[in-house]
Tab-separated table of C-alpha atoms in Angstrom:
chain	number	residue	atom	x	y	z
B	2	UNK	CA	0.000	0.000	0.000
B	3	UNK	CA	1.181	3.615	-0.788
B	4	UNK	CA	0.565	6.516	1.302
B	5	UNK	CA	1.799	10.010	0.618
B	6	UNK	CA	2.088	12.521	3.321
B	7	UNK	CA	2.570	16.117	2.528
B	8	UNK	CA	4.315	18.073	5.697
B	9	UNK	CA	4.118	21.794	4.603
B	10	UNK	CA	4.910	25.110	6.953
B	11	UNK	CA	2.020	26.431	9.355
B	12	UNK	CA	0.172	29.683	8.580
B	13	UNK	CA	2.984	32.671	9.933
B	14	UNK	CA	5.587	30.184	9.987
B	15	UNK	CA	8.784	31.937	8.039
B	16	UNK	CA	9.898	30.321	5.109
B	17	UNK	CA	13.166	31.283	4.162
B	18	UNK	CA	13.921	28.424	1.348
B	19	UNK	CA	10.773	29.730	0.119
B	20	UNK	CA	11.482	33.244	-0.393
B	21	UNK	CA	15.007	32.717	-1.700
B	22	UNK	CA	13.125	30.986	-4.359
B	23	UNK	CA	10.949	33.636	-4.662
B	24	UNK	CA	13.540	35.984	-5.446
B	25	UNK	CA	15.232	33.267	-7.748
B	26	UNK	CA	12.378	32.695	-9.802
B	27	UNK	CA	11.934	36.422	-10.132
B	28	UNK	CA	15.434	37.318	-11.490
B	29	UNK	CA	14.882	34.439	-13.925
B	30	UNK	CA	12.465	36.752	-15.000
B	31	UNK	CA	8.981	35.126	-13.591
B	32	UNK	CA	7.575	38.423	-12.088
B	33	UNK	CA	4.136	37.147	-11.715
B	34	UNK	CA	4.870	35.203	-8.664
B	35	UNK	CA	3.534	36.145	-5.242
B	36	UNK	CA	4.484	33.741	-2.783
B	37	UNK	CA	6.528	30.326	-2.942
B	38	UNK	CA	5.994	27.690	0.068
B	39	UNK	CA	7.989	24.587	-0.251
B	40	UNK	CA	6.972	21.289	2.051
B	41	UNK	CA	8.131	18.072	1.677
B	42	UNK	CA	6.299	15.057	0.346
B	43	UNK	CA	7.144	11.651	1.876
B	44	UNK	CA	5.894	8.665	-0.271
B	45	UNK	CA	5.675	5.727	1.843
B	46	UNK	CA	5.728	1.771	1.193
B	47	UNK	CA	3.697	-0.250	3.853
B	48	UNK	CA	1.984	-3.700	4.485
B	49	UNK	CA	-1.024	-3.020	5.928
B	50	UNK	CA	-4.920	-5.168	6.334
B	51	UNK	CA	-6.551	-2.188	4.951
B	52	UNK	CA	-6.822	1.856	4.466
B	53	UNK	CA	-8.031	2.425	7.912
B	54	UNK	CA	-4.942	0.512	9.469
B	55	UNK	CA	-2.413	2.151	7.420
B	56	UNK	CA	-4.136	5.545	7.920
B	57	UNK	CA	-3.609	4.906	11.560
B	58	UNK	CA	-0.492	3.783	11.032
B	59	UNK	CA	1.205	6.507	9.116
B	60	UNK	CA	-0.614	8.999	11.220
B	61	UNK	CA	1.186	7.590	14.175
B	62	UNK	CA	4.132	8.358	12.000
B	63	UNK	CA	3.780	11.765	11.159
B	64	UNK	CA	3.489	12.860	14.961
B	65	UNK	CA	6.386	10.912	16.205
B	66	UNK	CA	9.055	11.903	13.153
B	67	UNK	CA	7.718	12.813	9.998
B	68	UNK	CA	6.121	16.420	11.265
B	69	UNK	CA	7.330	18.605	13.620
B	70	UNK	CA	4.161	19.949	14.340
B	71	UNK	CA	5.034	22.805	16.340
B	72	UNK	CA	5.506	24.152	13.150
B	73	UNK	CA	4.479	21.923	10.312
B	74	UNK	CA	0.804	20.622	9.090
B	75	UNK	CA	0.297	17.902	7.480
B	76	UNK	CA	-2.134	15.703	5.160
B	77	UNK	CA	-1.663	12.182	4.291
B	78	UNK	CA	-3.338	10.322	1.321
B	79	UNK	CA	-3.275	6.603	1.231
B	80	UNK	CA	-3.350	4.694	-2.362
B	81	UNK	CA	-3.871	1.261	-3.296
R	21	UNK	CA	-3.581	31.443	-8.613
R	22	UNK	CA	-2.548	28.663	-6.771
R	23	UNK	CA	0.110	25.814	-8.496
R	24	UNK	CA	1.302	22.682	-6.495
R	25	UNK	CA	4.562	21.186	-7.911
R	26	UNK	CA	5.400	18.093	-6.393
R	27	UNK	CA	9.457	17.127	-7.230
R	28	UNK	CA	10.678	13.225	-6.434
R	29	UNK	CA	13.693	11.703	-7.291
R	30	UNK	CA	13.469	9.538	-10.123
R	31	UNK	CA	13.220	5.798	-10.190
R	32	UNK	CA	16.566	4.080	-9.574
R	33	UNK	CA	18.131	7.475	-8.070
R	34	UNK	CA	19.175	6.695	-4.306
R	35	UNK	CA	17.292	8.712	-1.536
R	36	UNK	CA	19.577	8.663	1.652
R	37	UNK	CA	17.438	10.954	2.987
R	38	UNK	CA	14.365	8.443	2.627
R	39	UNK	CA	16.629	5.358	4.052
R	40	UNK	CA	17.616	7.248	7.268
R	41	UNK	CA	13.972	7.664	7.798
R	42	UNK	CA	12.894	4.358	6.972
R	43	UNK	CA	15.235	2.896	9.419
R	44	UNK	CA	14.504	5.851	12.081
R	45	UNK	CA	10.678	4.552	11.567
R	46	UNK	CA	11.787	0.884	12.073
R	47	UNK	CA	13.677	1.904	15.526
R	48	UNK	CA	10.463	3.683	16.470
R	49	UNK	CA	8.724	0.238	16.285
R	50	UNK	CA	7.094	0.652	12.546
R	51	UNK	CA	7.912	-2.562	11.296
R	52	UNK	CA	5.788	-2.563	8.073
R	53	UNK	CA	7.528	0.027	5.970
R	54	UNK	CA	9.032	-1.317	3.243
R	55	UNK	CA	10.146	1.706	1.257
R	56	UNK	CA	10.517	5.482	1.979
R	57	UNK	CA	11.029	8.244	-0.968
R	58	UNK	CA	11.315	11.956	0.152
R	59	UNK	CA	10.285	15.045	-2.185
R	60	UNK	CA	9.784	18.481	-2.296
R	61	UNK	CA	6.103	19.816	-2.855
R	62	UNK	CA	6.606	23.413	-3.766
R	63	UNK	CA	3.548	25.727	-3.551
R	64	UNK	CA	3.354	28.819	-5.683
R	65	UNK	CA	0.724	31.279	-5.453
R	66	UNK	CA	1.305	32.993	-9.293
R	67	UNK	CA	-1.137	35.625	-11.129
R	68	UNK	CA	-2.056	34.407	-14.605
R	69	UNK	CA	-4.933	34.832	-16.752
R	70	UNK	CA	-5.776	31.281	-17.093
R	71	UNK	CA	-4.813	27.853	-15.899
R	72	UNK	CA	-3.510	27.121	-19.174
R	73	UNK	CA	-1.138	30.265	-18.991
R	74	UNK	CA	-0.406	29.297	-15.142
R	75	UNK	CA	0.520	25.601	-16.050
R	76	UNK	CA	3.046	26.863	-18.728
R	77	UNK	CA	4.962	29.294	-16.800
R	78	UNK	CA	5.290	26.417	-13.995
R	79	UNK	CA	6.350	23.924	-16.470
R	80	UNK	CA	9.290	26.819	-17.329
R	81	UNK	CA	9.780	27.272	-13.669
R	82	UNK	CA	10.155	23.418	-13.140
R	83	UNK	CA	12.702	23.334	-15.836
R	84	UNK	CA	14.904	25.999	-15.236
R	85	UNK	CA	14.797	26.025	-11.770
R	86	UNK	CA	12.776	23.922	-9.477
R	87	UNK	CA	13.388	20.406	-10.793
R	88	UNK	CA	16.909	18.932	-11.084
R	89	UNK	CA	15.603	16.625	-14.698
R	90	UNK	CA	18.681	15.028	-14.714
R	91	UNK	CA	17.842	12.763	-11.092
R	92	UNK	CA	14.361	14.204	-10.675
R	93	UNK	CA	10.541	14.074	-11.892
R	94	UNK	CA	7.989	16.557	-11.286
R	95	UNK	CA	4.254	16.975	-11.499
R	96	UNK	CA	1.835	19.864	-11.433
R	97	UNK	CA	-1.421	20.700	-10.372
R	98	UNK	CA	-2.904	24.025	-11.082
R	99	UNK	CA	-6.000	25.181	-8.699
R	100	UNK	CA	-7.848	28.083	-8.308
């Protein structure tokens, strides 16, 4: 089973990678962009019964090491 | 207008980064991960007359800037 968990900045939370970008993509000359957030996107590989397990599973996983959520959200999707 | 690119290493290309946290998962007691791969999901917020006008300029951002294409893939989702 797949399961893809997007961590991504809170809300106020500086993002400094982000805005260096920012400023990249505008001296490349893309002027029509506002704001850039970057998050990370952890594809995981799991044996699991069924949806709800690994749900539980990788949520489990996100609070103990794949979010710092003090400052990071995060949504996970789980595929077949 | 809001664009999602989501950057992952391409098949075949190692991922350290995922195998540290693979094996960091397997200490914590998550014995039913089989594979991890870790990305970049980079969220723009862009003005552009259409989504067919956003998607292009992405695409050129991905290109030139976001996406290494010689070890990476990318995809992108434009949303209102």
């Amino acid at each position: 089973m797949k399961a893809v968990v997007n961590v991504y900045l809170k809300e106020g939370v500086l993002d400094p990678q982000g805005k260096a970008t920012r400023h990249a993509l505008e001296s490349l000359g893309f002027k029509n962009v506002k704001e850039v957030r970057i998050g990370k996107q952890i594809v995981l590989d799991l044996e699991a019964k069924d949806k709800e397990e690994a749900l539980k599973e990788v949520e489990q996983m996100s609070e103990t090491l794949l979010a710092n959520t003090v400052i990071e959200d995060y949504d996970i999707e789980i595929k077949e």
